[in-house]
Every structure is written in C-alpha cells, then in structure tokens.
Amino acid sequence: MTASVFRKDRFELPDGVIYLDGNSLGPLPKGAVDRVASTMQGEWGADLIRAWNTAGWMSMPQQIGDRIGGLIGAPAGSVATGDTLSIKVYQALAAALKLRPGRKVILSDNGNFPSDLYMAQGLIGTIDKDYDLHTPAPEDVAEAITDEVAVVMLTHVDYRTGRMHDMQAITRRAHAAGAVMIWDLAHSAGAVPVDLTASQTEFAVGCTYKYLNGGPGAPAFIYARPDLILDVQPALSGWLGHDAPFAMETGYRPAMSTERLRVGTPPILQLSVLDVALDVWDGVDMADLRTASIGLSDLFIAEVEARCPDLLLASPRDANQRGSQVSFAFQHGYAVIQALSDRDVIGDFRAPDIMRFGFTPLYLDEDDVRRAAEVIGEVINQDLWRDPKYQVVSWVT
Ligand SMILES: *Cc1c(COP(=O)(O)O)cnc(C)c1O
C-alpha cells in the first residue's frame, strides 16, 4: 500500500499553471517568504553579528546537511552544504584524484551535464598533470572502467534524457577496478530513492534548487563516505573547513569531520529557505514518491504519444531505467516549449532538440498530466508553435 505524497497546498503555485519544470527549479514552498523575513528582521536586523551565535547560523549548514542526508541514505554528519554544485564537483574530484595518485584517467560520460565536465577540465588544467578525461557514451561507461581509471564521475540521472545509471552495479565495478566513485545526484535527490550507504560510493554531490525546492541559488551538498573523511584533502581549503576557524592560525588544518568540505561563509538567507523547503519532505517515503512518479511519467508518455505519434521519446520507455522526467525530441522543440509556456504548461528545452518535462508528485496529479498532454497535442497538431513570437531564443532556455 503506498501512501499519498501529494501536498500541493504546501507550495505557492500560480492558479492554472501546470509546472513540469520542478526538475530545474522547484516552486516556492509556503512559509519560505515569512521565514526569510523573520531571518532578516528578527535575526540579522535585530541581532546583527551576534546572530551567528544567538540564531545558530553557523551550525545551519550541518543541520541542513543532515536533513538532506535523510533523503539520500547518508548518515548524520556525512553531508556538508554550501557553494554551488559546480564547486562541489570540483571538490569531490580533486579529493578523489588525491586518493589514487598513480592513476591518470577520469572517466565520465558524454551525456553528463557540461559543468561537471568543464570543472574536470579546469581542475586538470590547474594541477597541470597529464590527466585524461574520458567521456564514452553512457551505455559504454561500465565497460570503460579499467585499472587505469582513477575516478569514475557520473551523473546518476541524465539531465537531457532522464536515463538512470545503475548506481550499485557501476559503483561495484569501479571498486573492483580500484577506482574511486563520485555520483552527481542533481536529478536524483528528491526524485528517486538513493541509498548512498548501501552504494559504498566514496563521494556524492548534488544541488537543492531542483527537486528539493530550495530556490534559485540554493546551496549545494557534498557527501564523503564516513570511513575516509580523514583521508580527504580539501582542494578548496577555506577557513570554515579549518579545524579551528576562529583560532585564526596562519596554516591550514582541516576539520576532523565532514566540516572540512565547507569553504566560506554560509548563505544564511538561502539556507533558511531550504530549511522550510525540507519541512515539506517530512513524512514522505521515497518509495511512495517513486511509485507516484512512475505512474505520472508512464501516463504522460501514453497520453502524449496517443496525440502526437510522430514525437520521438528520448527517455527510456522502461520506468526502471528512468529518473523522474520524460523527454521528447522534436526539431522545433524550443518553439513548442515557448508556446506551451504561454498556455501555462511549463517545461523546458535543452539543445539541440530535447523537450523536457519533470514529474514531481508532491504537487502534480493525473489531471495535471492529462491536461498537459492535451495542450501539447494542440500546440503540435495545430502548428501553434509556428507563431514568430515563439522563435525568439532567450538567454536561459
Ligand atoms: C543542474 C546541474 C548542475 C548545475 O551546477 P550549479 O553549479 O548549481 O549551477 C551541475 N551538474 C548537474 C549534473 C546538474 O544537473
């Protein structure tokens, strides 16, 4: 028996909007505005710098890290929050390479989110060693794990297609070859069940503004397996990762815990939003959420294909190989997404031709899915996307 995870009343969603883009930017949780106002006026305004102690600001990253950990199978104290996901990718990769000094290959895949690959390229340039970044097709990654590989760095759910790697199998394979594993959970945290402890992965990273609804610019997170935290050498050795930040020593000594993956001053306003966003997850069983997500996604595929038989499904048809999004490839996908948005059905577009729709059972139900498919059918079958106003490409797509 699965329990309902539907709790749309916890979000400020505009009337009539069907929001299929919570995989990119989750909606505003109710209570977040009041919380930020009270953090600003009651804490910052009233207490000024004293609020670091009186309002517990300095321990917020840790507390929030523990709450995120609860959603991804990570024990208390193993998740640090702060910065953005790109930075956390860099931290994890730099630390992972240090754990395998003799090896020169970083293995990822060519479906990975560009920033993850860019950060790897930047890191290689910085350390100026002869590292190679290999990016085979996602389906060839497992085969490419050899004993030359230092680090396997993959995004669990593909941002374009929604294709999901087998976390347990690939991690086992990486470990059998002596490589360190890093999972990027950008499209997994709050979307699919994840058990980091069971996976035995060394590192995981992710962001909180997608399925976790922490708002634009919300801090990222990084997990390090508890048994190796003392072997992690932080590349970004900021003062808040120091063992005694306020001793103001001239030499860096990393904290004896996951705190060593902190860098600088935490974003308190954004953390207070995230705290409210995480309240929404209290009582949500990830297995129930997954069941609901698959139900909505399968329904969406069936309803869209019934109306638009020429659209090409770009996501795996087998729900077990898919995260919580469904993508269709269409040459004029950009214009279609604009036309849909004008009709209050919000998805997004990823170059070159992917129309992407995220399924978030916290605030979407089957009626929304049917209605969205109807509007997609109208826009495509009546060529409504051909209107010139839908051809103008914005900066953010
Ligand atoms: C969304 C996303 C990012 C974005 O990184 P930021 O630094 O938060 O902008 C990075 N990697 C993956 C896999 C993503 O899905």
Short mmCIF file of C-alpha atoms and ligand atoms in Angstrom, two decimals:
data_model
loop_
_atom_site.label_atom_id
_atom_site.label_comp_id
_atom_site.label_asym_id
_atom_site.label_seq_id
_atom_site.Cartn_x
_atom_site.Cartn_y
_atom_site.Cartn_z
CA MET A 1 0.00 0.00 0.00
CA THR A 2 1.50 3.32 -1.00
CA ALA A 3 0.69 6.48 0.90
CA SER A 4 -0.11 9.67 -0.98
CA VAL A 5 2.77 12.10 -1.17
CA PHE A 6 0.61 14.79 -2.80
CA ARG A 7 0.84 18.05 -0.85
CA LYS A 8 0.29 20.81 -3.35
CA ASP A 9 -1.09 23.03 -0.59
CA ARG A 10 2.48 23.36 0.70
CA PHE A 11 3.54 25.35 -2.37
CA GLU A 12 2.78 28.78 -3.79
CA LEU A 13 1.85 27.72 -7.30
CA PRO A 14 0.04 30.22 -9.52
CA ASP A 15 -3.54 29.17 -10.33
CA GLY A 16 -3.89 27.30 -13.58
CA VAL A 17 -0.19 26.64 -14.07
CA ILE A 18 0.91 23.06 -14.70
CA TYR A 19 4.50 23.04 -13.58
CA LEU A 20 6.60 20.37 -15.28
CA ASP A 21 9.92 22.06 -14.57
CA GLY A 22 10.49 21.27 -10.91
CA ASN A 23 13.46 19.23 -12.11
CA SER A 24 15.15 22.52 -12.99
CA LEU A 25 13.81 24.98 -10.42
CA GLY A 26 11.37 23.76 -7.79
CA PRO A 27 8.45 26.05 -6.83
CA LEU A 28 8.27 28.36 -3.83
CA PRO A 29 7.34 26.49 -0.64
CA LYS A 30 4.71 28.17 1.53
CA GLY A 31 6.21 29.73 4.61
CA ALA A 32 9.54 30.47 2.93
CA VAL A 33 8.83 34.16 2.48
CA ASP A 34 7.83 34.56 6.14
CA ARG A 35 10.87 32.63 7.24
CA VAL A 36 13.24 34.80 5.23
CA ALA A 37 11.50 37.90 6.55
CA SER A 38 11.97 36.73 10.12
CA THR A 39 15.57 35.73 9.50
CA MET A 40 16.24 39.16 8.07
CA GLN A 41 14.32 41.28 10.57
CA GLY A 42 14.34 39.18 13.73
CA GLU A 43 17.87 37.82 13.39
CA TRP A 44 20.02 39.92 11.05
CA GLY A 45 18.18 43.19 11.69
CA ALA A 46 17.78 42.82 15.44
CA ASP A 47 20.82 40.85 16.46
CA LEU A 48 23.34 41.90 13.85
CA ILE A 49 26.57 39.95 14.04
CA ARG A 50 25.51 38.36 17.33
CA ALA A 51 23.04 36.26 15.31
CA TRP A 52 25.85 33.95 14.20
CA ASN A 53 25.63 32.61 17.75
CA THR A 54 22.19 33.62 19.01
CA ALA A 55 20.33 32.34 15.94
CA GLY A 56 22.57 29.33 15.37
CA TRP A 57 23.58 30.46 11.91
CA MET A 58 26.97 28.77 11.94
CA SER A 59 25.55 25.29 12.52
CA MET A 60 22.84 25.61 9.87
CA PRO A 61 24.90 24.06 7.06
CA GLN A 62 25.39 20.96 9.20
CA GLN A 63 21.77 20.65 10.27
CA ILE A 64 20.56 21.08 6.72
CA GLY A 65 23.17 18.58 5.54
CA ASP A 66 21.72 16.01 7.94
CA ARG A 67 18.21 16.66 6.64
CA ILE A 68 19.34 16.17 3.04
CA GLY A 69 21.23 13.05 4.14
CA GLY A 70 17.95 11.58 5.34
CA LEU A 71 16.62 11.72 1.77
CA ILE A 72 19.65 10.07 0.14
CA GLY A 73 20.61 7.35 2.59
CA ALA A 74 23.54 9.22 4.15
CA PRO A 75 24.17 9.10 7.91
CA ALA A 76 24.14 12.22 10.10
CA GLY A 77 27.35 14.19 9.83
CA SER A 78 28.29 12.91 6.36
CA VAL A 79 26.84 15.70 4.21
CA ALA A 80 28.21 19.25 4.01
CA THR A 81 26.27 22.08 2.36
CA GLY A 82 27.32 25.29 0.68
CA ASP A 83 28.55 26.84 -2.55
CA THR A 84 27.10 25.60 -5.83
CA LEU A 85 27.10 22.17 -7.36
CA SER A 86 29.89 23.01 -9.80
CA ILE A 87 32.14 23.84 -6.84
CA LYS A 88 31.19 20.62 -5.08
CA VAL A 89 32.03 18.63 -8.20
CA TYR A 90 35.47 20.24 -8.19
CA GLN A 91 35.98 19.46 -4.50
CA ALA A 92 34.95 15.85 -4.86
CA LEU A 93 37.04 15.28 -7.95
CA ALA A 94 40.16 16.92 -6.53
CA ALA A 95 39.85 14.85 -3.34
CA ALA A 96 39.18 11.67 -5.30
CA LEU A 97 42.25 12.11 -7.51
CA LYS A 98 44.40 12.52 -4.42
CA LEU A 99 43.19 9.11 -3.24
CA ARG A 100 44.60 7.45 -6.41
CA PRO A 101 47.94 9.19 -7.05
CA GLY A 102 49.25 6.67 -9.58
CA ARG A 103 46.29 6.80 -11.96
CA LYS A 104 45.66 9.32 -14.73
CA VAL A 105 42.20 8.71 -16.13
CA ILE A 106 38.99 10.44 -15.08
CA LEU A 107 36.05 8.56 -16.54
CA SER A 108 32.71 10.25 -17.11
CA ASP A 109 30.21 10.04 -19.98
CA ASN A 110 29.27 12.29 -22.86
CA GLY A 111 25.74 12.73 -21.52
CA ASN A 112 27.00 14.34 -18.33
CA PHE A 113 25.98 17.90 -17.56
CA PRO A 114 28.53 20.20 -19.18
CA SER A 115 29.51 21.98 -15.95
CA ASP A 116 30.69 18.69 -14.43
CA LEU A 117 32.91 18.08 -17.45
CA TYR A 118 34.08 21.71 -17.52
CA MET A 119 35.07 21.55 -13.85
CA ALA A 120 37.08 18.40 -14.55
CA GLN A 121 38.81 20.15 -17.45
CA GLY A 122 39.56 23.18 -15.27
CA LEU A 123 40.92 21.01 -12.48
CA ILE A 124 43.18 19.13 -14.88
CA GLY A 125 44.48 22.48 -16.16
CA THR A 126 45.12 23.72 -12.62
CA ILE A 127 47.05 20.73 -11.38
CA ASP A 128 48.90 20.58 -14.68
CA LYS A 129 49.39 16.84 -14.65
CA ASP A 130 48.82 14.53 -17.56
CA TYR A 131 45.29 13.53 -16.61
CA ASP A 132 42.84 12.46 -19.31
CA LEU A 133 39.10 12.94 -19.16
CA HIS A 134 37.36 10.08 -20.98
CA THR A 135 33.72 10.53 -21.99
CA PRO A 136 32.31 7.47 -23.73
CA ALA A 137 28.57 7.17 -24.39
CA PRO A 138 26.62 6.47 -21.17
CA GLU A 139 25.85 2.89 -22.17
CA ASP A 140 29.58 2.20 -22.66
CA VAL A 141 30.77 3.54 -19.32
CA ALA A 142 30.70 0.29 -17.37
CA GLU A 143 32.90 -1.39 -19.99
CA ALA A 144 35.34 1.53 -19.91
CA ILE A 145 36.19 1.08 -16.22
CA THR A 146 39.71 -0.31 -16.32
CA ASP A 147 42.50 -0.34 -13.76
CA GLU A 148 43.88 2.87 -15.30
CA VAL A 149 40.86 4.80 -14.10
CA ALA A 150 41.43 6.91 -11.00
CA VAL A 151 37.91 8.24 -10.68
CA VAL A 152 34.54 7.40 -12.18
CA MET A 153 32.45 10.58 -12.08
CA LEU A 154 28.87 10.21 -13.28
CA THR A 155 25.56 11.95 -13.02
CA HIS A 156 23.05 9.36 -11.87
CA VAL A 157 20.10 10.66 -13.91
CA ASP A 158 20.86 12.22 -17.30
CA TYR A 159 19.65 15.84 -17.41
CA ARG A 160 18.55 15.54 -21.03
CA THR A 161 17.07 12.08 -21.41
CA GLY A 162 16.30 11.10 -17.84
CA ARG A 163 18.23 7.84 -18.37
CA MET A 164 19.35 6.50 -14.99
CA HIS A 165 22.63 4.70 -14.39
CA ASP A 166 22.63 1.61 -12.18
CA MET A 167 24.31 3.14 -9.15
CA GLN A 168 25.02 -0.11 -7.32
CA ALA A 169 26.36 -2.01 -10.33
CA ILE A 170 28.63 0.77 -11.59
CA THR A 171 29.96 1.56 -8.14
CA ARG A 172 30.76 -2.13 -7.60
CA ARG A 173 32.54 -2.21 -10.92
CA ALA A 174 34.54 0.93 -10.15
CA HIS A 175 35.62 -0.53 -6.84
CA ALA A 176 36.55 -3.86 -8.42
CA ALA A 177 38.89 -1.91 -10.73
CA GLY A 178 40.31 0.07 -7.80
CA ALA A 179 38.73 3.38 -8.86
CA VAL A 180 37.06 6.00 -6.69
CA MET A 181 33.36 6.68 -7.38
CA ILE A 182 31.62 10.08 -7.48
CA TRP A 183 27.87 10.32 -8.08
CA ASP A 184 26.19 13.58 -9.03
CA LEU A 185 22.65 13.48 -7.63
CA ALA A 186 21.39 16.73 -9.20
CA HIS A 187 18.42 14.92 -10.75
CA SER A 188 18.13 12.22 -8.09
CA ALA A 189 17.86 13.93 -4.70
CA GLY A 190 14.13 14.28 -4.05
CA ALA A 191 13.36 12.50 -7.33
CA VAL A 192 14.25 8.82 -6.87
CA PRO A 193 15.25 6.66 -3.90
CA VAL A 194 19.01 6.81 -3.30
CA ASP A 195 20.94 4.83 -0.69
CA LEU A 196 24.46 6.22 -0.53
CA THR A 197 25.45 3.99 2.36
CA ALA A 198 24.42 0.84 0.53
CA SER A 199 26.15 2.01 -2.65
CA GLN A 200 29.50 2.35 -0.85
CA THR A 201 30.32 5.29 -3.13
CA GLU A 202 33.17 7.45 -1.88
CA PHE A 203 31.59 10.78 -2.85
CA ALA A 204 28.28 12.22 -3.93
CA VAL A 205 27.29 15.77 -4.76
CA GLY A 206 24.05 17.49 -5.67
CA CYS A 207 22.03 20.67 -5.69
CA THR A 208 18.95 21.71 -3.76
CA TYR A 209 17.10 24.06 -6.10
CA LYS A 210 15.76 21.30 -8.36
CA TYR A 211 13.58 18.59 -6.78
CA LEU A 212 14.32 19.83 -3.24
CA ASN A 213 12.77 23.26 -3.93
CA GLY A 214 15.40 25.38 -2.15
CA GLY A 215 15.05 28.31 -4.57
CA PRO A 216 17.34 29.91 -7.14
CA GLY A 217 20.92 29.87 -5.90
CA ALA A 218 20.21 27.46 -3.04
CA PRO A 219 23.38 25.84 -1.69
CA ALA A 220 24.72 22.54 -2.97
CA PHE A 221 25.76 19.50 -0.94
CA ILE A 222 28.64 17.04 -0.84
CA TYR A 223 28.82 13.62 0.80
CA ALA A 224 32.02 11.81 1.68
CA ARG A 225 31.94 8.22 2.92
CA PRO A 226 32.45 8.49 6.68
CA ASP A 227 35.32 5.99 6.88
CA LEU A 228 37.53 8.04 4.56
CA ILE A 229 36.81 11.60 5.57
CA LEU A 230 40.18 11.92 7.32
CA ASP A 231 41.90 10.96 4.05
CA VAL A 232 40.10 13.68 2.13
CA GLN A 233 42.50 16.52 1.36
CA PRO A 234 40.41 19.61 0.64
CA ALA A 235 41.47 21.44 -2.53
CA LEU A 236 39.39 24.46 -1.54
CA SER A 237 40.91 24.97 1.88
CA GLY A 238 38.76 27.83 3.12
CA TRP A 239 38.68 28.97 6.71
CA LEU A 240 35.35 27.36 7.59
CA GLY A 241 36.75 23.97 6.70
CA HIS A 242 39.60 24.56 9.16
CA ASP A 243 39.66 22.62 12.40
CA ALA A 244 39.52 25.87 14.39
CA PRO A 245 38.30 28.70 12.14
CA PHE A 246 38.32 31.31 14.87
CA ALA A 247 41.80 30.48 16.13
CA MET A 248 42.94 32.41 13.05
CA GLU A 249 46.03 30.31 12.56
CA THR A 250 48.19 31.06 9.52
CA GLY A 251 48.40 27.39 8.49
CA TYR A 252 45.51 25.31 7.21
CA ARG A 253 44.49 22.28 9.29
CA PRO A 254 41.36 20.55 8.04
CA ALA A 255 38.48 19.86 10.41
CA MET A 256 38.36 16.27 11.64
CA SER A 257 34.92 15.72 10.12
CA THR A 258 32.85 16.41 7.00
CA GLU A 259 33.14 20.06 8.02
CA ARG A 260 36.44 20.06 6.14
CA LEU A 261 34.37 20.24 2.96
CA ARG A 262 32.98 23.61 3.96
CA VAL A 263 34.70 26.57 2.34
CA GLY A 264 33.49 30.04 3.34
CA THR A 265 30.62 31.94 4.95
CA PRO A 266 27.31 30.07 4.60
CA PRO A 267 24.38 31.71 2.72
CA ILE A 268 22.04 32.11 5.67
CA LEU A 269 19.04 33.57 3.84
CA GLN A 270 19.15 30.84 1.27
CA LEU A 271 19.65 28.17 3.94
CA SER A 272 16.58 29.43 5.78
CA VAL A 273 14.52 28.96 2.60
CA LEU A 274 15.93 25.48 2.18
CA ASP A 275 15.05 24.63 5.78
CA VAL A 276 11.38 25.42 5.05
CA ALA A 277 11.59 23.54 1.73
CA LEU A 278 12.84 20.45 3.56
CA ASP A 279 9.93 20.61 6.04
CA VAL A 280 7.71 19.66 3.10
CA TRP A 281 9.52 16.29 2.91
CA ASP A 282 8.71 15.29 6.49
CA GLY A 283 6.73 12.06 6.31
CA VAL A 284 7.41 11.46 2.61
CA ASP A 285 8.53 7.91 1.91
CA MET A 286 10.82 7.90 -1.13
CA ALA A 287 9.45 4.55 -2.27
CA ASP A 288 5.93 6.02 -2.33
CA LEU A 289 7.21 9.06 -4.18
CA ARG A 290 8.86 6.82 -6.76
CA THR A 291 5.67 4.84 -7.31
CA ALA A 292 3.73 8.06 -7.86
CA SER A 293 6.43 9.48 -10.13
CA ILE A 294 6.44 6.40 -12.35
CA GLY A 295 2.64 6.47 -12.52
CA LEU A 296 2.64 10.10 -13.68
CA SER A 297 5.51 9.62 -16.14
CA ASP A 298 4.04 6.50 -17.73
CA LEU A 299 0.67 8.21 -18.03
CA PHE A 300 2.31 11.23 -19.65
CA ILE A 301 4.12 9.11 -22.23
CA ALA A 302 0.91 7.27 -23.12
CA GLU A 303 -1.19 10.45 -23.35
CA VAL A 304 1.36 12.38 -25.42
CA GLU A 305 2.06 9.50 -27.79
CA ALA A 306 -1.67 8.96 -28.33
CA ARG A 307 -1.97 12.54 -29.56
CA CYS A 308 1.40 13.05 -31.21
CA PRO A 309 2.54 9.73 -32.68
CA ASP A 310 5.38 11.43 -34.57
CA LEU A 311 7.16 12.73 -31.46
CA LEU A 312 10.23 10.73 -30.59
CA LEU A 313 10.50 9.56 -26.97
CA ALA A 314 14.05 10.50 -25.90
CA SER A 315 13.76 8.84 -22.46
CA PRO A 316 13.94 5.14 -21.71
CA ARG A 317 10.49 3.59 -22.04
CA ASP A 318 11.27 1.26 -19.14
CA ALA A 319 10.47 3.22 -16.00
CA ASN A 320 13.16 1.35 -14.08
CA GLN A 321 15.80 2.97 -16.26
CA ARG A 322 14.37 6.45 -15.99
CA GLY A 323 14.55 9.16 -13.33
CA SER A 324 11.62 11.49 -12.70
CA GLN A 325 11.50 13.24 -16.07
CA VAL A 326 10.31 12.46 -19.57
CA SER A 327 11.83 13.96 -22.70
CA PHE A 328 10.71 14.05 -26.29
CA ALA A 329 12.95 15.01 -29.18
CA PHE A 330 11.47 17.42 -31.72
CA GLN A 331 13.29 19.65 -34.14
CA HIS A 332 11.19 22.68 -33.22
CA GLY A 333 11.19 21.82 -29.53
CA TYR A 334 12.26 25.29 -28.45
CA ALA A 335 9.25 26.95 -30.08
CA VAL A 336 6.91 24.26 -28.72
CA ILE A 337 8.13 24.86 -25.17
CA GLN A 338 7.53 28.62 -25.59
CA ALA A 339 4.03 28.02 -26.94
CA LEU A 340 3.29 25.66 -24.04
CA SER A 341 4.52 28.17 -21.50
CA ASP A 342 2.16 30.77 -23.00
CA ARG A 343 -0.62 28.30 -22.23
CA ASP A 344 0.61 27.77 -18.65
CA VAL A 345 2.15 24.36 -19.24
CA ILE A 346 5.75 24.86 -18.20
CA GLY A 347 8.52 22.51 -19.29
CA ASP A 348 11.91 23.37 -20.71
CA PHE A 349 14.19 22.87 -23.66
CA ARG A 350 17.73 21.53 -23.84
CA ALA A 351 19.78 21.87 -27.01
CA PRO A 352 19.77 20.53 -29.60
CA ASP A 353 16.16 19.26 -29.71
CA ILE A 354 15.03 17.99 -26.31
CA MET A 355 11.69 18.98 -24.75
CA ARG A 356 11.96 18.08 -21.10
CA PHE A 357 9.16 17.54 -18.59
CA GLY A 358 9.77 16.88 -14.90
CA PHE A 359 7.38 14.90 -12.70
CA THR A 360 7.10 15.92 -9.10
CA PRO A 361 4.34 14.04 -7.27
CA LEU A 362 4.42 16.48 -4.35
CA TYR A 363 2.34 18.90 -6.42
CA LEU A 364 1.32 17.15 -9.67
CA ASP A 365 -1.54 14.72 -10.14
CA GLU A 366 -3.01 12.73 -13.01
CA ASP A 367 -5.40 15.51 -14.02
CA ASP A 368 -2.42 17.81 -14.50
CA VAL A 369 -0.69 15.22 -16.65
CA ARG A 370 -3.76 14.67 -18.85
CA ARG A 371 -4.30 18.40 -19.25
CA ALA A 372 -0.63 18.97 -20.13
CA ALA A 373 -0.76 16.24 -22.78
CA GLU A 374 -3.91 17.82 -24.24
CA VAL A 375 -2.19 21.20 -24.57
CA ILE A 376 0.92 19.59 -26.09
CA GLY A 377 -1.35 17.88 -28.60
CA GLU A 378 -2.99 21.21 -29.54
CA VAL A 379 0.30 23.06 -29.87
CA ILE A 380 1.80 20.40 -32.10
CA ASN A 381 -1.19 19.23 -34.12
CA GLN A 382 -2.44 22.75 -34.80
CA ASP A 383 1.09 24.05 -35.51
CA LEU A 384 0.61 26.74 -32.84
CA TRP A 385 4.38 26.74 -32.22
CA ARG A 386 4.96 28.30 -35.66
CA ASP A 387 3.93 31.75 -34.38
CA PRO A 388 7.01 34.00 -34.89
CA LYS A 389 6.95 35.10 -31.24
CA TYR A 390 7.88 31.58 -30.17
CA GLN A 391 11.02 31.54 -32.29
CA VAL A 392 12.89 34.21 -30.30
CA VAL A 393 15.51 32.43 -28.19
CA SER A 394 16.04 33.79 -24.65
CA TRP A 395 19.29 33.66 -22.74
CA VAL A 396 18.01 30.99 -20.34
CA THR A 397 16.26 28.11 -22.10
C1 LIG B 1 21.89 21.46 -12.51
C2 LIG B 1 23.21 20.80 -12.61
C3 LIG B 1 24.41 21.49 -12.35
C4 LIG B 1 24.41 22.97 -12.05
O1 LIG B 1 25.50 23.36 -11.28
P1 LIG B 1 25.46 24.73 -10.46
O2 LIG B 1 26.84 24.95 -10.04
O3 LIG B 1 24.49 24.55 -9.33
O4 LIG B 1 24.97 25.79 -11.40
C5 LIG B 1 25.60 20.78 -12.37
N1 LIG B 1 25.63 19.46 -12.67
C6 LIG B 1 24.50 18.77 -12.95
C7 LIG B 1 24.57 17.32 -13.26
C8 LIG B 1 23.26 19.42 -12.95
O5 LIG B 1 22.15 18.76 -13.26
#
